[in-house]
Coordinates of C-alpha atoms in Angstrom, one line a residue:
X1 CA 13.8 15.4 -7.3
X2 CA 10.7 13.3 -7.5
X3 CA 7.3 13.9 -6.0
X4 CA 4.6 11.4 -5.0
X5 CA 0.9 11.9 -4.2
X6 CA -1.3 9.5 -2.2
X7 CA -4.8 10.0 -3.6
X8 CA -6.2 6.6 -2.7
X9 CA -8.6 7.5 0.2
X10 CA -12.3 7.3 -0.3
X11 CA -13.2 10.7 1.1
X12 CA -16.3 9.2 2.8
X13 CA -16.8 12.1 5.2
X14 CA -17.0 14.6 2.3
X15 CA -19.5 12.4 0.5
X16 CA -21.6 12.2 3.6
X17 CA -21.6 16.0 3.8
X18 CA -22.8 16.4 0.2
X19 CA -19.6 16.8 -1.7
X20 CA -20.1 14.8 -4.8
X21 CA -16.6 14.9 -6.4
X22 CA -14.0 12.4 -5.4
X23 CA -11.5 14.0 -3.0
X24 CA -8.7 14.4 -5.5
X25 CA -11.1 16.3 -7.9
X26 CA -12.5 18.6 -5.2
X27 CA -11.8 22.2 -6.1
X28 CA -10.2 24.8 -3.8
X29 CA -10.2 28.2 -5.3
X30 CA -11.4 26.8 -8.6
X31 CA -8.5 24.3 -8.9
X32 CA -8.7 20.6 -8.3
X33 CA -6.6 19.3 -5.4
X34 CA -4.7 16.9 -7.6
X35 CA -4.0 19.5 -10.2
X36 CA -2.8 22.0 -7.6
X37 CA -0.2 19.6 -6.3
X38 CA 0.9 18.6 -9.7
X39 CA 1.3 22.3 -10.7
X40 CA 3.2 23.2 -7.5
X41 CA 5.5 20.2 -7.9
X42 CA 6.2 21.0 -11.5
X43 CA 7.1 24.5 -10.3
X44 CA 9.6 22.9 -7.9
X45 CA 11.8 21.0 -10.3
X46 CA 9.9 17.7 -10.5
X47 CA 11.8 15.1 -12.4
X48 CA 8.8 12.8 -12.0
X49 CA 5.4 12.8 -10.3
X50 CA 4.1 9.5 -9.0
X51 CA 0.4 9.1 -8.0
X52 CA -1.8 6.3 -6.6
X53 CA -5.6 6.4 -6.7
X54 CA -8.0 3.7 -5.7
X55 CA -10.0 1.4 -8.0
X56 CA -13.3 2.9 -7.1
X57 CA -12.4 6.4 -8.2
X58 CA -12.7 5.9 -11.9
X59 CA -13.0 9.6 -12.6
X60 CA -9.7 10.2 -10.9
X61 CA -8.0 7.5 -12.9
X62 CA -9.4 8.9 -16.1
X63 CA -8.1 12.4 -15.2
X64 CA -4.7 11.0 -14.5
X65 CA -4.7 9.2 -17.8
X66 CA -5.6 12.5 -19.6
X67 CA -2.7 14.3 -17.9
X68 CA -0.3 11.5 -18.8
X69 CA -1.3 11.3 -22.4
X70 CA -1.1 15.1 -22.8
X71 CA 2.7 14.7 -22.2
X72 CA 3.3 17.9 -20.4
X73 CA 3.9 16.3 -17.0
X74 CA 6.4 13.4 -16.3
X75 CA 3.6 11.4 -14.6
X76 CA 3.4 7.8 -13.5
X77 CA 0.4 6.5 -11.7
X78 CA -1.1 3.3 -10.4
X79 CA -4.7 2.5 -9.8
X80 CA -5.0 0.2 -6.8
X81 CA -7.0 0.1 -3.6
X82 CA -4.9 -0.4 -0.5
X83 CA -5.6 -0.9 3.3
X84 CA -3.6 2.1 4.5
X85 CA -1.6 5.1 3.4
X86 CA 1.6 3.2 4.2
X87 CA 0.5 0.5 1.8
X88 CA -0.2 3.2 -0.8
X89 CA 3.4 4.5 -0.4
X90 CA 4.6 0.9 -0.8
X91 CA 2.9 0.7 -4.2
X92 CA 4.6 4.0 -5.2
X93 CA 8.0 3.0 -3.8
X94 CA 9.0 1.1 -7.0
X95 CA 9.5 4.5 -8.6
X96 CA 11.1 6.2 -5.6
X97 CA 14.3 4.2 -5.1
X98 CA 16.8 6.2 -7.2
X99 CA 16.5 9.8 -6.0
X100 CA 15.2 12.0 -3.1
X101 CA 11.4 12.5 -3.1
X102 CA 8.7 14.5 -1.4
X103 CA 5.4 12.7 -0.7
X104 CA 2.1 14.2 0.4
X105 CA -1.5 13.2 0.6
X106 CA -3.7 14.7 -2.1
X107 CA -5.6 17.0 0.3
X108 CA -2.6 18.7 1.9
X109 CA -3.0 22.5 1.8
X110 CA 0.1 24.7 2.3
X111 CA 1.3 28.1 1.1
X112 CA 3.3 27.7 -2.1
X113 CA 6.1 30.1 -1.1
X114 CA 6.7 28.1 2.1
X115 CA 6.7 24.9 0.2
X116 CA 9.2 26.2 -2.3
X117 CA 11.7 27.1 0.5
X118 CA 11.0 23.7 2.1
X119 CA 11.7 21.8 -1.2
X120 CA 14.9 23.7 -1.7
X121 CA 16.0 23.0 1.8
X122 CA 15.3 19.3 1.6
X123 CA 17.1 19.0 -1.8
X124 CA 20.2 20.6 -0.2
X125 CA 20.0 18.3 2.8
X126 CA 19.6 15.2 0.7
X127 CA 22.4 16.2 -1.8
X128 CA 24.9 16.9 1.0
X129 CA 23.9 13.9 3.1
X130 CA 23.1 16.2 6.0
X131 CA 19.7 14.4 6.7
X132 CA 17.8 11.4 5.5
X133 CA 14.5 13.2 5.7
X134 CA 12.9 16.6 6.2
X135 CA 9.4 16.3 7.5
X136 CA 6.9 19.1 7.2
X137 CA 5.4 20.0 10.6
X138 CA 3.2 22.8 11.9
X139 CA 2.3 24.3 15.3
X140 CA -1.2 25.0 14.0
X141 CA -3.2 22.2 15.4
X142 CA -6.6 21.7 13.8
X143 CA -6.8 17.9 13.3
X144 CA -9.1 15.2 14.7
X145 CA -6.3 12.7 15.3
X146 CA -3.0 14.6 15.0
X147 CA 0.4 13.0 15.0
X148 CA 2.6 14.9 17.4
X149 CA 6.3 15.3 16.5
X150 CA 9.0 15.6 19.1
X151 CA 12.0 17.7 18.3
X152 CA 15.2 18.9 20.0
X153 CA 16.4 22.5 19.9
X154 CA 18.0 21.9 16.5
X155 CA 14.8 20.6 14.9
X156 CA 16.0 17.0 14.9
X157 CA 13.0 14.7 15.2
X158 CA 13.1 12.6 18.3
X159 CA 9.8 10.8 18.0
X160 CA 6.2 10.6 16.7
X161 CA 3.4 10.4 19.3
X162 CA -0.3 9.8 19.3
X163 CA -0.7 11.8 22.5
X164 CA 1.3 14.7 24.0
X165 CA 0.9 16.7 27.2
X166 CA 2.7 19.8 25.9
X167 CA 2.4 19.7 22.0
X168 CA 4.5 22.0 20.0
X169 CA 4.4 20.4 16.5
X170 CA 2.2 18.0 14.6
X171 CA 2.9 16.3 11.3
X172 CA 1.8 18.3 8.3
X173 CA 1.6 15.2 6.0
X174 CA 4.6 16.4 4.0
X175 CA 7.4 13.9 3.8
X176 CA 10.8 14.6 2.2
X177 CA 12.8 11.4 2.2
X178 CA 15.8 9.8 0.6
X179 CA 15.7 6.3 -1.0
X180 CA 17.2 4.9 2.2
X181 CA 13.7 5.2 3.7
X182 CA 12.4 2.5 1.3
X183 CA 14.4 -0.2 3.2
X184 CA 12.5 0.8 6.4
X185 CA 9.2 0.8 4.5
X186 CA 9.9 -2.7 3.2
X187 CA 10.5 -4.0 6.7
X188 CA 7.3 -2.4 7.9
X189 CA 5.3 -4.2 5.1
X190 CA 7.0 -7.5 5.8
X191 CA 6.0 -7.5 9.5
X192 CA 2.4 -6.4 8.8
X193 CA 2.5 -2.8 9.9
X194 CA 0.1 -0.2 8.6
X195 CA -0.5 3.6 8.8
X196 CA 2.0 6.3 7.9
X197 CA 2.6 7.2 11.5
X198 CA 4.0 3.7 12.2
X199 CA 6.3 4.0 9.2
X200 CA 7.6 7.3 10.6
X201 CA 8.2 5.7 14.0
X202 CA 10.1 3.0 12.3
X203 CA 12.3 5.6 10.5
X204 CA 13.3 6.9 14.0
X205 CA 13.9 3.4 15.3
X206 CA 16.1 2.5 12.4
X207 CA 18.3 5.5 13.1
X208 CA 17.6 7.7 10.1
X209 CA 18.3 11.4 10.7
X210 CA 15.1 13.2 10.3
X211 CA 14.8 17.0 10.5
X212 CA 11.5 18.9 11.0
X213 CA 10.6 22.0 8.9
X214 CA 8.0 24.3 10.4
X215 CA 5.2 25.4 8.1
X216 CA 3.0 28.3 9.5
X217 CA -0.1 26.3 8.8
X218 CA -1.1 23.1 7.0
X219 CA -4.7 22.1 6.4
X220 CA -6.4 18.9 5.3
X221 CA -9.7 18.6 3.4
X222 CA -11.6 16.1 5.5
X223 CA -15.0 18.0 5.8
X224 CA -17.0 20.2 3.5
X225 CA -16.3 23.1 5.8
X226 CA -12.5 22.6 5.2
X227 CA -12.9 23.8 1.6
X228 CA -13.9 27.2 2.8
X229 CA -11.1 27.2 5.4
X230 CA -8.6 26.3 2.7
X231 CA -9.8 29.0 0.4
X232 CA -9.6 31.6 3.1
X233 CA -6.1 30.4 4.1
X234 CA -4.8 30.6 0.5
X235 CA -6.6 33.9 -0.1
X236 CA -8.6 32.5 -3.0

């Protein structure tokens, strides 16, 4: 199974709050965010890890180059600035058309044991044809602009919403998908859509069977204070 990382954001809020390092190189518990994801993905049967970073983050591109040249990680990466995370996924999609993949943003923080079970579950779903996608969700809501996820009693996803009167789950930014999803992504790009949440809505509209997988908690590193929250959450 492949893994993909969107590390193309500018991390402007972190910079404004005095965090000098580019977001992918920010350390949580002494480990850079990008290195943590690569390590976790390698521990979960990664056949290939695909990463995008932007053109302004030269230190990130150099770090990825060093990892690639060391030869211990099956890494592919692209350096390109994009207008949205959905466009970043589009740049990675050329490598994601031949086997199931899990994609995350670089600042997604989760417990490793939960992720292992999630990855195994998604691989089983994909191999059996039981589902076209397994999306990581959480009922822990600590996000400035959360994407609410509607589900039925069997954790089938029924929709993605910007607002919700009685929220149960929000997106955790962990997307397990089969190559079938790339056709939907292509159509989104062709009609000028942007943002990952609109791509997810399009997956539902196109009739793909998406299941939700509940993580106890998923955090993002958007503010300097989130680094301490993540370290406390991970017990670092």
